mmCIF file of C-alpha atoms in Angstrom:
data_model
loop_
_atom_site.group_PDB
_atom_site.id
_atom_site.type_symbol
_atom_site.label_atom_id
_atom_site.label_comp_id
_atom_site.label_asym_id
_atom_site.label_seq_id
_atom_site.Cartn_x
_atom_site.Cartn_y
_atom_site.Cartn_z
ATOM 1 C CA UNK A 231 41.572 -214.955 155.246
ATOM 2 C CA UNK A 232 38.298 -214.130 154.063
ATOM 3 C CA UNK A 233 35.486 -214.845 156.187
ATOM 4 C CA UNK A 234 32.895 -213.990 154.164
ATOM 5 C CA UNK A 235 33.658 -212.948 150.644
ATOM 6 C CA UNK A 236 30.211 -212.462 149.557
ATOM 7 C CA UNK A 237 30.076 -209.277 151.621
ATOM 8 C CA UNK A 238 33.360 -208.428 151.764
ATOM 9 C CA UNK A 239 34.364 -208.327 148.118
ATOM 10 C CA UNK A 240 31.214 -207.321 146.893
ATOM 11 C CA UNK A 241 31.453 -205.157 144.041
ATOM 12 C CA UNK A 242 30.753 -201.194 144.792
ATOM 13 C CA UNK A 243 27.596 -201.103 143.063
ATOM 14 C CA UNK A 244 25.932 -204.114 144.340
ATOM 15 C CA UNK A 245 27.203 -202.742 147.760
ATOM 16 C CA UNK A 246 25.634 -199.382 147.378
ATOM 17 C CA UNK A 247 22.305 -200.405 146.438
ATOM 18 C CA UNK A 248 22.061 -203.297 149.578
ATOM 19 C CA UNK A 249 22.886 -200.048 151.170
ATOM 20 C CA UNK A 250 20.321 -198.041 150.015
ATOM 21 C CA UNK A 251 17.606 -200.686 150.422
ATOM 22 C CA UNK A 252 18.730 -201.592 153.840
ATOM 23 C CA UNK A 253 18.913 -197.415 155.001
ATOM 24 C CA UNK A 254 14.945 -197.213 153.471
ATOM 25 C CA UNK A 255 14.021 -200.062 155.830
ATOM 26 C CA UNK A 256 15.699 -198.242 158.241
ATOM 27 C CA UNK A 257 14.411 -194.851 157.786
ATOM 28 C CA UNK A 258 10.825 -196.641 157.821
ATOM 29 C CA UNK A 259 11.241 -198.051 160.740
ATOM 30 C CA UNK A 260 12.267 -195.471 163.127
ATOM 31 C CA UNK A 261 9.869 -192.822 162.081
ATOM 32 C CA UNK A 262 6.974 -195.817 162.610
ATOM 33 C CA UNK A 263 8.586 -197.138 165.954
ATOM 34 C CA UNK A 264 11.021 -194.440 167.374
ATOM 35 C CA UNK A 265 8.832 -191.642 168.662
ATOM 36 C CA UNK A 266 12.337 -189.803 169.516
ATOM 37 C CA UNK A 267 13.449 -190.272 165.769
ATOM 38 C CA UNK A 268 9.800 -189.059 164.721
ATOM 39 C CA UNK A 269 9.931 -185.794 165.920
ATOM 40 C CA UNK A 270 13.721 -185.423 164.979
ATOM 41 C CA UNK A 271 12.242 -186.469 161.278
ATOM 42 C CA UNK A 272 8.980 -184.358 162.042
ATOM 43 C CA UNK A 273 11.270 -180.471 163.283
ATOM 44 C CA UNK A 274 13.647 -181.305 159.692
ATOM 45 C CA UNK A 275 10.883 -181.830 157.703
ATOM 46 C CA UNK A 276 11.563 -184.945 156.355
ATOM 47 C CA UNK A 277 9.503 -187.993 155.667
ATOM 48 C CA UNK A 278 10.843 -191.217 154.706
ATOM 49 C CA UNK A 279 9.625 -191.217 151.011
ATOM 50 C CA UNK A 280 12.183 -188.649 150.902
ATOM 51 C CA UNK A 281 14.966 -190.600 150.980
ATOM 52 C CA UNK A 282 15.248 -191.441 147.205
ATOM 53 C CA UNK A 283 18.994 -192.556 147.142
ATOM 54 C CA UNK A 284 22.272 -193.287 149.102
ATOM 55 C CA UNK A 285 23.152 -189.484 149.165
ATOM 56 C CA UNK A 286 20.077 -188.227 150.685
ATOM 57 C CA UNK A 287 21.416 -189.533 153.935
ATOM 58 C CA UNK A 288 22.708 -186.309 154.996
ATOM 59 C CA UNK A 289 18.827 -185.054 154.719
ATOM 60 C CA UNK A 290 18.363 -187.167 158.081
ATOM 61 C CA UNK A 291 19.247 -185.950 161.476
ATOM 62 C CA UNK A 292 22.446 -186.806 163.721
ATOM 63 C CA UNK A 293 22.265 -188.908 167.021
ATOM 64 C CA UNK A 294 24.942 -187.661 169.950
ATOM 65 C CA UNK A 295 25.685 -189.680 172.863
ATOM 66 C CA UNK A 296 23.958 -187.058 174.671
ATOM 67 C CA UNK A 297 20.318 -188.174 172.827
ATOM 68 C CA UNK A 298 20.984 -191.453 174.344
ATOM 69 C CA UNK A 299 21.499 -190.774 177.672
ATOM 70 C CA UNK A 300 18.439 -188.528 177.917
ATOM 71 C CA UNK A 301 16.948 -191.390 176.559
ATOM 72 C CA UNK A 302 18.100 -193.772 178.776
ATOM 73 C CA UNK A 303 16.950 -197.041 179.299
ATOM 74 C CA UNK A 304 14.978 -197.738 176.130
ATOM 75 C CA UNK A 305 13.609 -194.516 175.153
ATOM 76 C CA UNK A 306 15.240 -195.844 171.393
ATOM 77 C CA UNK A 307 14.030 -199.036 171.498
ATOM 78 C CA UNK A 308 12.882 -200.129 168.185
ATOM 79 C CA UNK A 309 10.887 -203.646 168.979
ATOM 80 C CA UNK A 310 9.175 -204.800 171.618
ATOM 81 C CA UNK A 311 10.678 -205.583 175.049
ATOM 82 C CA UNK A 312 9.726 -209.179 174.747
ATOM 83 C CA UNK A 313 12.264 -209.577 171.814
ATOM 84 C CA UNK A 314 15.218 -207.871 173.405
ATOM 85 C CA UNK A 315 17.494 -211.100 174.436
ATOM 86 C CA UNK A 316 20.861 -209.249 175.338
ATOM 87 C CA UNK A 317 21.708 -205.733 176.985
ATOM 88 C CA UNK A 318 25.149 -204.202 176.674
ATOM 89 C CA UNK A 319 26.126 -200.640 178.158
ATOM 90 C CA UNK A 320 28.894 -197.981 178.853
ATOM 91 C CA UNK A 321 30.552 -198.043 182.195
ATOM 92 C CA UNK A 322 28.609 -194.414 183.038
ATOM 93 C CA UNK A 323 31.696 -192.966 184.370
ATOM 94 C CA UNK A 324 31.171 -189.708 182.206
ATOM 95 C CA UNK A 325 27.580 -189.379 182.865
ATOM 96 C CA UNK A 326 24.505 -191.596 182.681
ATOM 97 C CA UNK A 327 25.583 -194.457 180.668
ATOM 98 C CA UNK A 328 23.671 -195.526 177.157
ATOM 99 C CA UNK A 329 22.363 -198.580 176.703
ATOM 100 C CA UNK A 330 22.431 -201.256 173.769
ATOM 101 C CA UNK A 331 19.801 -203.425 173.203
ATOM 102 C CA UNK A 332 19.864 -206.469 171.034
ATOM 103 C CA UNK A 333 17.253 -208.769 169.478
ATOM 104 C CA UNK A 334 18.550 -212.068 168.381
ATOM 105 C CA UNK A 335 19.098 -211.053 164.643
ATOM 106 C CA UNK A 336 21.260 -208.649 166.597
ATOM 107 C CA UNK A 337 23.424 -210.978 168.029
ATOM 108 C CA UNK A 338 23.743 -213.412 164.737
ATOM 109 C CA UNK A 339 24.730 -210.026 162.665
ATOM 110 C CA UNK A 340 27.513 -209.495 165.401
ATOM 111 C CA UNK A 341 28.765 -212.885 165.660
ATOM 112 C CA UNK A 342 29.106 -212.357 161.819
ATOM 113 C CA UNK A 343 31.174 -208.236 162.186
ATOM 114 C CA UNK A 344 33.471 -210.317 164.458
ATOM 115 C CA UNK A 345 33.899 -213.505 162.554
ATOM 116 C CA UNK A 346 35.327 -211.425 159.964
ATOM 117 C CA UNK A 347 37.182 -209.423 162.558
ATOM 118 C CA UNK A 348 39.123 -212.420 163.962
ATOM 119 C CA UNK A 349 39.534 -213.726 159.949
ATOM 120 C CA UNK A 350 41.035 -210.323 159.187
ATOM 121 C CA UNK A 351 43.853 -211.531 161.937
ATOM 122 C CA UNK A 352 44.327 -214.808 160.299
ATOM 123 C CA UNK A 353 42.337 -216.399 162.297
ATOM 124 C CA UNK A 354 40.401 -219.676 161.332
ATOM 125 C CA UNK A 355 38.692 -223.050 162.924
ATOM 126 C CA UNK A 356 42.101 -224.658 163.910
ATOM 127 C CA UNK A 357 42.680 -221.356 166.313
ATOM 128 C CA UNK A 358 43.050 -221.158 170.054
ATOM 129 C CA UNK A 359 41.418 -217.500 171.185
ATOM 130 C CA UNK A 360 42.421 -216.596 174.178
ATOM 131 C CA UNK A 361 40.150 -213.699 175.256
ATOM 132 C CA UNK A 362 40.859 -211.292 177.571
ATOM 133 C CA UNK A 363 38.338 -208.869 177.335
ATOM 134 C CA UNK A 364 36.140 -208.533 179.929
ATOM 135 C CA UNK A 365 32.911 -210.786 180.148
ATOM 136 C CA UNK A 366 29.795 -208.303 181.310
ATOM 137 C CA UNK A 367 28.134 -205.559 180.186
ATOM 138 C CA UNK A 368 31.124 -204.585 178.443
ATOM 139 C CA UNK A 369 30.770 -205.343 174.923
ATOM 140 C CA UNK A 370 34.592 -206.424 174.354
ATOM 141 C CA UNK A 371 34.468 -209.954 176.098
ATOM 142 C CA UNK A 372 31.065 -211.344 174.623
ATOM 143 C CA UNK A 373 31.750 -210.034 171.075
ATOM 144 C CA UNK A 374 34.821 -211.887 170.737
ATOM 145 C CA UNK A 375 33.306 -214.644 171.805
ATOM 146 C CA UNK A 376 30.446 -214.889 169.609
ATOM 147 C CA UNK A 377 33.406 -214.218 166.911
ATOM 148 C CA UNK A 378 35.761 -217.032 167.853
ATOM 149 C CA UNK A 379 32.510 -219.449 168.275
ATOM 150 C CA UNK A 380 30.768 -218.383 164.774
ATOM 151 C CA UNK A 381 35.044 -219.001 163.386
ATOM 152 C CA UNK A 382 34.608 -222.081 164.675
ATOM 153 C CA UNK A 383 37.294 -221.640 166.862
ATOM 154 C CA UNK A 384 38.709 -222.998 170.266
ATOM 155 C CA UNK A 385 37.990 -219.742 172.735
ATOM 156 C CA UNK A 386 39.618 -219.732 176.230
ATOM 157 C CA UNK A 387 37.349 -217.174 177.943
ATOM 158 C CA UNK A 388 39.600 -215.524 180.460
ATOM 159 C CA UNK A 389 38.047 -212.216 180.710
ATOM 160 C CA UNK A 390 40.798 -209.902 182.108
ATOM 161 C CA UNK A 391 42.910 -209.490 185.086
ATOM 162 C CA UNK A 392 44.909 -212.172 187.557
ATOM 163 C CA UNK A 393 47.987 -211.973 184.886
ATOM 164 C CA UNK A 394 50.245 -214.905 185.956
ATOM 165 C CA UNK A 395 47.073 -217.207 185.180
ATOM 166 C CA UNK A 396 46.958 -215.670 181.835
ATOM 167 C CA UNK A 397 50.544 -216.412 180.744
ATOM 168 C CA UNK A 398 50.079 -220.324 182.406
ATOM 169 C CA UNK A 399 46.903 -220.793 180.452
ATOM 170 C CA UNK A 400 48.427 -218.827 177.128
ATOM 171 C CA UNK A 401 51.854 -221.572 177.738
ATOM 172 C CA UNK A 402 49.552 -224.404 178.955
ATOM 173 C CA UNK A 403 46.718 -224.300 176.193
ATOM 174 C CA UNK A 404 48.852 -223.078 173.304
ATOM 175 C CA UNK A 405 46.884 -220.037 172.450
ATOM 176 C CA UNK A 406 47.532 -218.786 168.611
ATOM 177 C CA UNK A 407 45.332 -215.641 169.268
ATOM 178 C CA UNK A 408 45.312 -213.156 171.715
ATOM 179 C CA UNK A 409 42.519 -210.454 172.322
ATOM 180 C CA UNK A 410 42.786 -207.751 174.997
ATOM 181 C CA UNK A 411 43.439 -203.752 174.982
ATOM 182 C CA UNK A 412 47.164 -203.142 173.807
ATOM 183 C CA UNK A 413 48.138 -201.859 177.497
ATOM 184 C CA UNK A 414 47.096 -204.802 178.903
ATOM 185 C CA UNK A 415 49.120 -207.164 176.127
ATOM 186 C CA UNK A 416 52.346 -204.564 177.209
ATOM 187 C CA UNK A 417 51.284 -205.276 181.080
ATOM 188 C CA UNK A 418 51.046 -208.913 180.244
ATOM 189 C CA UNK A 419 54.506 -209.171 178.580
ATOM 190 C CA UNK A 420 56.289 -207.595 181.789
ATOM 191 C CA UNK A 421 54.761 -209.987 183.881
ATOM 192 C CA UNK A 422 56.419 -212.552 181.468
ATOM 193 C CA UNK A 423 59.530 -210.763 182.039
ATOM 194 C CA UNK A 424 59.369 -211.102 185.500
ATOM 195 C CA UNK A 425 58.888 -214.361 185.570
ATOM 196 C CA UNK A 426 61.533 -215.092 183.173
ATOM 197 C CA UNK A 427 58.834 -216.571 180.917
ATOM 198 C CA UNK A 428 59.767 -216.092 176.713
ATOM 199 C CA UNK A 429 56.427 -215.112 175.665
ATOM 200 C CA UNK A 430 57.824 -214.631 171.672
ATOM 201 C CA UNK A 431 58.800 -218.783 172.145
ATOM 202 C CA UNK A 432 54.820 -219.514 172.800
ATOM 203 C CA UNK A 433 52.747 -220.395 170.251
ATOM 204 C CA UNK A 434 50.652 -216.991 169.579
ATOM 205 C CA UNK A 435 50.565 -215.799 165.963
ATOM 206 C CA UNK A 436 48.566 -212.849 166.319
ATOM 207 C CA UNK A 437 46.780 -210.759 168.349
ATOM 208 C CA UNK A 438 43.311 -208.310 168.240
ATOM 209 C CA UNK A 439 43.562 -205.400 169.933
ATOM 210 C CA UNK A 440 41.448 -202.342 170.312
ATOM 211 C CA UNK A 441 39.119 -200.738 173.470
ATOM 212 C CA UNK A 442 41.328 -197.527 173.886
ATOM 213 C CA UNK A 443 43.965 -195.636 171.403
ATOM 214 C CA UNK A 444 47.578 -196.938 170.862
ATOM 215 C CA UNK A 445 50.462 -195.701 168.538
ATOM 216 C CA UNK A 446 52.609 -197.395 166.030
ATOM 217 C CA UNK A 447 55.242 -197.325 168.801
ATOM 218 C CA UNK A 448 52.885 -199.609 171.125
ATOM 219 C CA UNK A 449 51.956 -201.606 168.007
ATOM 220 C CA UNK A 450 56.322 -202.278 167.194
ATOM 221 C CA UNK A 451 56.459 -202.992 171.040
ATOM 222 C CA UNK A 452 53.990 -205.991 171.227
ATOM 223 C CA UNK A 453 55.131 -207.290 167.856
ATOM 224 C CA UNK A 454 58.753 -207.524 169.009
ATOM 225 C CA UNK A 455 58.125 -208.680 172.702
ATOM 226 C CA UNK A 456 55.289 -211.295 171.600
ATOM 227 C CA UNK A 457 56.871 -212.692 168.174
ATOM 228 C CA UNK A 458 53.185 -211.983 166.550
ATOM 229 C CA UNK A 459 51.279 -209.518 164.272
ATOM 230 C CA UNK A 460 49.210 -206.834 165.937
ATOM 231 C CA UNK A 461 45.998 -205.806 164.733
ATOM 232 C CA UNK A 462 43.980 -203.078 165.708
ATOM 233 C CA UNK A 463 39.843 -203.635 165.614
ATOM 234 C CA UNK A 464 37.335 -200.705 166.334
ATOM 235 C CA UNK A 465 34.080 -200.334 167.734
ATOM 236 C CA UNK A 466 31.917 -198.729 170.441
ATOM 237 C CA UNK A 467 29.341 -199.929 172.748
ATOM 238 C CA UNK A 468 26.615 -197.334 170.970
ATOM 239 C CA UNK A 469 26.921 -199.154 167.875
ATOM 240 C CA UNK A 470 27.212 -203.183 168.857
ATOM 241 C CA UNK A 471 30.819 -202.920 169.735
ATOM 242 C CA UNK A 472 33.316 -204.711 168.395
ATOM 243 C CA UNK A 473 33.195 -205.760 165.016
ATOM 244 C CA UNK A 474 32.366 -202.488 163.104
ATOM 245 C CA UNK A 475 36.166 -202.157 161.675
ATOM 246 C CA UNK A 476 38.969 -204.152 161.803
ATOM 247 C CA UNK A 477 42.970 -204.566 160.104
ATOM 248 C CA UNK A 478 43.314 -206.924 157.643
ATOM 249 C CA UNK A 479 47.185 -208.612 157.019
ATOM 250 C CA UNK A 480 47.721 -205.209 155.313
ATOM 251 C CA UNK A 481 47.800 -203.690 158.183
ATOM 252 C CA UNK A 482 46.950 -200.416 156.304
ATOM 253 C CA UNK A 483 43.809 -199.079 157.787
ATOM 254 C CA UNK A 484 40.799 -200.916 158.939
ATOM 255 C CA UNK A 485 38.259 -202.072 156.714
ATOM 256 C CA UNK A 486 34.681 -201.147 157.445
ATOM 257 C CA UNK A 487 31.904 -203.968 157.652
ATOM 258 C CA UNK A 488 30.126 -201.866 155.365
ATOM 259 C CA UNK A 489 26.952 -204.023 154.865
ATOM 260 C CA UNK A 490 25.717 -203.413 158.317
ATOM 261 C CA UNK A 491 27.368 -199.905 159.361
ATOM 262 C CA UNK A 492 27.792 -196.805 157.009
ATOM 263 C CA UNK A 493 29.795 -194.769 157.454
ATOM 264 C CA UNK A 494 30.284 -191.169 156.976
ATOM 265 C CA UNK A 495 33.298 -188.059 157.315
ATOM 266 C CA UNK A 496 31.596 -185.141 158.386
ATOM 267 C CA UNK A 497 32.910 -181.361 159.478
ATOM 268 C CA UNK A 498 33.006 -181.484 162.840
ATOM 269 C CA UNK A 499 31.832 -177.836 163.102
ATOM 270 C CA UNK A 500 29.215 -177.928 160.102
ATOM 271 C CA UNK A 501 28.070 -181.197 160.026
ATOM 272 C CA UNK A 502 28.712 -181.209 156.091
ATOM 273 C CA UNK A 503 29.394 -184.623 154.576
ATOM 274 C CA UNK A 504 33.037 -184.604 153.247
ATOM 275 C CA UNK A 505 34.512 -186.791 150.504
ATOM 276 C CA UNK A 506 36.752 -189.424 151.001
ATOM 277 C CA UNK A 507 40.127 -188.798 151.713
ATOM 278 C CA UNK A 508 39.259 -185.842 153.853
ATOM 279 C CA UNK A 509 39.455 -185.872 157.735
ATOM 280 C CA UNK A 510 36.934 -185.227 159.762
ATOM 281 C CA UNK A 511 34.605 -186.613 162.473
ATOM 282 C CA UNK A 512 33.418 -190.270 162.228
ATOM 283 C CA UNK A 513 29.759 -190.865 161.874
ATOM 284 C CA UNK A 514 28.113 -194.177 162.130
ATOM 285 C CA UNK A 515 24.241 -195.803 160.710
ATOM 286 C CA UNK A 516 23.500 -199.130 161.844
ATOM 287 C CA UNK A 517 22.417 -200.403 158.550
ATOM 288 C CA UNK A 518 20.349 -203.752 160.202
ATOM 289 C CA UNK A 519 20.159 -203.545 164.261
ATOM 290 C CA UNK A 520 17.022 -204.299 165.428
ATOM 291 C CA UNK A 521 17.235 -203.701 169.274
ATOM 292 C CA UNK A 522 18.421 -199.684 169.699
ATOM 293 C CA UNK A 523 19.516 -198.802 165.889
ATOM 294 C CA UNK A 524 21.035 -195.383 165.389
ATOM 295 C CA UNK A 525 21.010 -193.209 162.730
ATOM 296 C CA UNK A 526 23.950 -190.828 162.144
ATOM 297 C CA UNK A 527 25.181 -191.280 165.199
ATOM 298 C CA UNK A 528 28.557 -188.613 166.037
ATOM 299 C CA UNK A 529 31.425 -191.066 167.366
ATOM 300 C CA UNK A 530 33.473 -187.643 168.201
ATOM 301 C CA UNK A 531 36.322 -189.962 166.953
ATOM 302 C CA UNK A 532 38.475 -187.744 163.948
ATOM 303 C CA UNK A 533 39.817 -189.660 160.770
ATOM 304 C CA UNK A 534 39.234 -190.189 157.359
ATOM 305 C CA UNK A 535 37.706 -193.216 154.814
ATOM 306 C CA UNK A 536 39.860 -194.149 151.995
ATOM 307 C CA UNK A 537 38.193 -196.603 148.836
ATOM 308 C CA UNK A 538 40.961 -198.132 146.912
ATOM 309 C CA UNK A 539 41.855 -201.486 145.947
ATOM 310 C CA UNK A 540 43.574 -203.947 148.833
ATOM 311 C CA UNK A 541 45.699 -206.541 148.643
ATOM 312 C CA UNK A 542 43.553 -208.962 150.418
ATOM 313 C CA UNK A 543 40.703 -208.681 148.257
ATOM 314 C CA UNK A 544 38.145 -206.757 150.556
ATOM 315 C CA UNK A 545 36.013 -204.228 148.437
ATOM 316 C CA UNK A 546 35.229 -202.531 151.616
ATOM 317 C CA UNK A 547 35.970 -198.605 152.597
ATOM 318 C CA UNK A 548 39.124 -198.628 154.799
ATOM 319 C CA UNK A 549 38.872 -196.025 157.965
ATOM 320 C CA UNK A 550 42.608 -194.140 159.040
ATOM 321 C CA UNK A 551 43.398 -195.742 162.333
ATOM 322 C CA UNK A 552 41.989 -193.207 165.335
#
């Protein structure tokens, strides 16, 4: 299913110039608001005017995760406080942790990456989500939310852990969808095991699953032991989390919600923009965030975009799962 075809389909064209409009807003607004961005813009030499089409995008400078913990709280805050309405963050366990900040637009424009997230699943209205990412400053449990309730589905917000109350309310409630990291799905079906509980006999059709790598091998193992179809999502806390990719019944990469995040394959080593079909590191612009939007930001992650047609109908550049 389609959530929103409008978007999704849109021809190439028509998606490269809402691009291009929505990066010069962009551009505008962090060299006016972002004094950090300002002098990034000011030591390259570049001013906004200068950013006359889609490809000048690799004129503009890069954002690490390092820039954002030595900014840390809201040194890349682009409104004012007042308009912030929800904070997200990293668990810090690597360092200081970075911080995303999101205005209410924010939120609407994720409820809408994961709408079409959970669609990509088969998801719809009539759908029973039962969520087991965690609730907090985590961005898994709350994005999924937003999803399921923008769907118009029924969500059962579990948030993780106490796993023998998961597989009562999963039996109990008749939950078609499942979200939660693919270890914790595995951990889930040996408790069933245990308890000589037939998970594949319950009433779950698919499941979402993302938050850390998994193989094929993990993907075969879930499908067989839970009777469903796997699908892997992607995202990361710097960017709005969940939502920014996702699997569509293909099952053959994960289509990019283009419209709001572009991305871009870069040398890891030069930083040179490479073409499609080439791998290389994964680099992210949030095309419409209003709280902490980043420009060029360097996931670290390595794979490659592929643009060719899919037999769903999405228009949208597919990324090679991580």
């Amino acid at each position: 299913m389609i959530f929103n075809p409008e978007y999704e389909s849109m021809e190439q064209q028509a998606r490269k110039a809402l691009q291009f409009a929505r990066l010069k807003n962009l551009v505008e607004m962090l060299y006016e608001r972002v004094p950090f961005y300002r002098k990034k813009f000011d030591e390259l030499g570049v001013k906004p005017a200068d950013i006359k089409c889609l490809e000048d995008i690799s004129k503009l400078p890069f954002t690490t995760k390092e820039d954002l913990r030595e900014t840390y709280p809201y040194g890349l805050l682009a409104c004012p406080e007042s308009e912030v309405e929800e904070i997200h963050m990293s668990s810090g366990t690597t360092g200081v942790p970075v911080v995303d900040a999101y205005t209410r637009r924010d939120v609407e424009e994720w409820e809408e990456a994961m709408a079409r997230t959970l669609a990509g699943a088969g998801a719809n209205r009539n759908d029973t989500v039962q969520n087991c990412y965690g609730y907090g400053l985590f961005t898994g449990g709350l994005g999924v939310h937003y999803g399921a309730k923008k769907l118009g589905a029924n969500i059962v917000p579990m948030s993780s852990g106490n796993t023998q109350r998961q597989l009562m309310v999963m039996k109990d409630f008749n939950s078609t969808i499942l979200t939660c990291t693919p270890s914790y799905a595995l951990c889930m079906a040996e408790e069933a095991s245990e308890q000589g509980m037939d998970v594949s006999s319950m009433q779950l059709k698919a499941g979402c699953f993302g938050a850390e790598p998994w193989s094929d091998n993990m993907r075969r193992e879930i499908e067989e032991k839970f009777g469903i179809r796997a699908y892997d999502i992607y995202g990361l806390t710097e960017i709005t989390g969940p939502g920014v990719a996702f699997e569509c019944e293909a099952q053959d990469g994960l289509h990019v919600n283009e419209d709001l995040f572009y991305p871009e394959i870069i040398d890891p080593e030069t930083g040179e923009v490479l073409p499609d079909g080439e791998k290389g590191e994964l680099v992210f612009t949030t095309l419409v965030k209003e709280g902490t939007p980043l420009l060029r930001y360097r996931t670290r992650d390595i794979t490659m975009l592929r643009r060719e047609t899919c037999s769903c109908g999405r228009t949208t550049v597919k990324m090679h799962r991580l």
